[in-house]
Amino acid sequence: MSGLSPSESYAAARESRRHPITTAFAEAQRFELDPFQVAGCQALEDGRSVLVAAPTGAGKTIVGEFAVHLAMRTPGEKAFYTTPMKALSNQKFRELQQVYGEDEVGLLTGDTNINAHARVVVMTTEVLRNMIYAGSSALRGLRYVVMDEVHYLADRFRGAVWEEVIIHLPQGVRLVSLSATVSNAEEFGDWLDTVRGDTEVIVSETRPVPLEQHVLVRGDLLPLFDERAGAAAAQVNQELMRVRSSFAQSHRANEDFFDKRRRGRRPSYRRPGPAGRMERIDRPQVIELLGRQNLLPAIFFIFSRMGCDQAVQQVRRSGVRLTTQDERAEIRRIVDKRMASLPDEDLGVLGFWEWREDLERGVAAHHAGLLPAFKEVVEELFQRKLVKAVFATETLALGINMPARTVVLEKLEKFNGEARVPITSGEYTQLTGRAGRRGIDVEGHAVVQWTDGLDPQAVASLASRRTYPLNSSFRPTYNMAVNLIDQFGKERAREILESSFAQFQADRAVVGLARQVKEAEESLAGYEKAMACDRGDFAEYAGIRRELSDLEKADRKDVSASRARRQQRLDRIQSLRKRMLRHPCHQCPDREKHARWGERFWRLRRDVTKLRRQIEGRTGSVARQFDRILDVLAELEYVEPGEAGLALTAAGRRMRRIYGERDLLVAESLRQGLWSRLDAAGLASLACALVYEPRRDEAPEAHGLPRGAFREALAATEELWSRLDDLERDHGLPGSNPPATALATAMHMWARGQALDRVLTAADMAAGDFVRWAKQTIDLLDQLSIVAEGDLARTARTALDAVRRGIVAYSSV
C-alpha cells in the first residue's frame, strides 16, 4: 500500500478487516489485484452474486477463481465453472488442477467425462443445462456457478442455454457472470438481480495493458491518434490525413489523365503512377518490420481461412525464420509428443510435415478448419512464445487465452455470408483486445494496414467507440417446454419464461414505446385543437380527404387491377368526393389551414397505431411462443390434460432427454420407429444429416448416398419433417430447414472404418470441420443410445464407437 495517503491507507486497512478472505486471496496472487477484481471478490465474500464486465485480458477470471476458492474452504460445497467452448473448458480444467490437485477437479464437455463428482467441475454450459433438467444428484452441495464469457448469451444458436441455466439454477447458488465489455451491462445486471436476487454489477473499461493504435503506411508505423491530444480526445494524426489527401489527389489526377485519353485528347502532363494506388508491403516484410521494432509475437487477423493458410505459405516461401535452433528443437519435441497418438498415414493426409516445418519457423494459421489437435498445439506454442506470428480468423478473438504483443488488421471489412461489410466498433475492440500481455508488456499495439480508400477518421471512430450491446437470443424449444411442464406445470412455466432476459428487454422496449405513444397522444390533442372548425367536425372531414387521397393514388399506380376492382374503387372515390363537397367544413374560409393540421393529425395517428401494434407484439411475446409450442405438442400427444393442468405423456417424458435443433423430429422419428432397420453406419449417417448445417454455396444433396434401409429411413424422415414443418407453420411457428445430406455419405464411410483421405475427399471439407460435425453426430448418437429402446439403442452405441475413432477421438486432456 505504498504511495497511499494516510486516509487511503486507513480505508484500505478497514476494507481488509471487513473482507479477510479476499485480502488473503489477493496477497497469494502473483500480481496485485486491480480495483474491479477486488470489488468482485468482496461482493462474493459478502454473499452476493456478481456480474463483471471488463475488456479482454483484464483478468476477469480471477473473480471466478475466487468463487472456487470460497467453495473449497467449506467441506461439502461445490463450484461449477462453465465455458462456451470445449477448448476453454480444457484450458481451465488444467489450470484448476494445478491449484487444487487432480482428485478435486473434474471435466464434463459432452465427449469427455473426467472425475464428474469432484467438488470443482469444469463444463460446457450445455452440460450444466442438461444436468439441471435431469435433476442430477451432482447439483447437491452446489454453492457457486461461474459463467465465463456470459456474453455468448447473444449467440443466435446457443445463447438460449445461458438464460435457461441462469433462470433454473437453485436460488441458493451464487452466480459469477464474466463478460466482455458490453454497452448495456447495467441492463443485464438489472435482469440478473431480478431473477437471481442480490447481484452486484462491476464494470471496468480500463485495459490492464494500455493499447497503442497505429496505421501501417508503406513501411512506416504512424500513430493513429495525435500523440499530443491522446486517444481519449480521438484526434486523428494529421500526418495520416495528409497521406489520405495526397493519395486522393493522385487518384483524381490519374482518373483525369485516362478520361482525356478516352476522349481522344492529349493530356498536358505526364501519366501519374500506377492507378494512383499506394503500394502495400507484403506479409514477410510486415513480420520483419514488427521484429525490428520488438513488436512480436503478433496475431494477424484475416477474415478467411484460405487467406490464413495462404499467408503462412507466403511467409514460408520468403524464407523468414523467427526461431532459434533451441526453440526449433523444443517445438519439434512438443509437436511430436502431442501428435504421437495419431497414425502416420493420417498425419500425411493432414499435411502434418509441412505444418510442423511452419511451426519450427515460428509461424502458424489458426481457424475452425484446422484439426482441433493442431489448433491446441498452435495455442500452446504461442503461449510459450515459441510461435511468433499467427494468422487467424476472428474466432480466435472469442477463444482461449492467447494474448500477443501486437494485433494486425489487414482489412476493416469482412464477408458476412452475403456481402462484404465493415467490422463494427465492438468487433474492432474484441479483435484488438488480444494485444498486450499482462505482466509481460508495457503496452499492446494495434496495427491497421493502409488500404485504398482507408479513412483515418473512420478508423479512429472504431477505435474510440465502445458500442457492443448484449441482446438476448432466447426462444422456447420443444425440449424446454416438456421439461418446464414436467417440473412446474403450464402457468408457472409461463411465469418463468416471462422472466427471461428476452422478455425483460422486450418489456423495457415497451416502456420506451409507451412513452412515445403518450407523447404522441399529447401532440394529437394539440393538433385536434388546432384544426377545430366552427362549421363542423374537421377530424371527420380530414379523414374523408385522407381516404380519398389514398384511393386516388392507388388508382393511378395500380393499373393492372381487374376491371371490376377498378370500378369498385372509382365508385368509392365518387362517393367520397360527394361527401367531401357536402361536408360543412368544406365551405370554411380557413379550410386549408385546418387541413394542414388535419394532415399532421392523421399521419401521427397512423404512427400511434403502429406503435400500439408493436407494444401488443412485444408484451408476453416469449410466453405466446411457448403457448404455440404447447399447441403443437398437444396435437402430437406429447402433453395431455392432467389433474393440475398439463401433464407429459410417455412420448413427452422421452423428449425431456432429447436436446438440439431437431428435438421434435428426433422424438417423432423414434416414436414412429423410422430408424429401426438401420445398421450402425446408416444410423450415424442419418444422425449426421440431422445435425449438419450446409454452407450457403453448398449443393444440398450428396452423391452416392447409401442404398437400402438408409434410403428408406431418410425418405420417411424427410416426409415426417415436411408434415411437422406444415404443422408448425399452421400454429404460427417459423418451421425449420429440411435434413441436409451433403455430409451423409462421408459420415457413412467414416463409420464403416474407411481411411481418412477417402473420407475427407468425399466430404470436400477441412479436417477440422469434419471433426466438428462428427462430434455433433456423436452427441446425437449418445442421446439416442439413452432414450431409444432395444436394438436401436444398441445400434446407437455401436455407431457412436464407430464414429469416435482416429482424429475424432483425439483428446488433449
XYZ file of N, CA and C in Angstrom, residues 218 247 250-251 254-255 258 271-279 452:
51
model
N 2.893 2.060 -46.105
C 4.112 1.552 -46.749
C 4.956 0.854 -45.674
N -3.016 10.854 -51.485
C -3.459 9.693 -52.249
C -4.679 10.053 -53.104
N -3.677 12.125 -56.125
C -3.032 11.270 -57.119
C -4.069 10.461 -57.881
N -5.066 9.968 -57.137
C -6.122 9.160 -57.755
C -6.934 10.004 -58.739
N -4.990 10.735 -61.896
C -4.962 9.530 -62.723
C -6.257 9.385 -63.527
N -7.388 9.596 -62.820
C -8.689 9.492 -63.491
C -8.785 10.526 -64.613
N -6.696 9.465 -67.760
C -7.318 8.445 -68.604
C -8.622 8.949 -69.226
N 1.742 10.952 -67.445
C 0.880 9.980 -66.756
C 1.379 9.772 -65.318
N 0.443 9.776 -64.340
C 0.852 9.558 -62.942
C 1.259 8.102 -62.695
N 1.506 7.794 -61.395
C 1.926 6.437 -61.010
C 0.840 5.413 -61.282
N 1.122 4.129 -61.046
C 0.206 3.052 -61.412
C -1.124 3.176 -60.689
N -2.134 3.638 -61.436
C -3.524 3.717 -60.965
C -3.677 4.511 -59.688
N -2.691 5.300 -59.342
C -2.808 6.115 -58.128
C -2.890 5.281 -56.864
N -2.443 4.023 -56.922
C -2.575 3.132 -55.769
C -1.330 3.241 -54.885
N -1.549 3.002 -53.594
C -0.416 3.018 -52.681
C 0.099 1.592 -52.515
N 1.381 1.395 -52.718
C 1.941 0.055 -52.603
C 1.882 -0.405 -51.151
N -6.539 0.979 -50.012
C -7.143 2.022 -50.850
C -8.478 2.440 -50.248
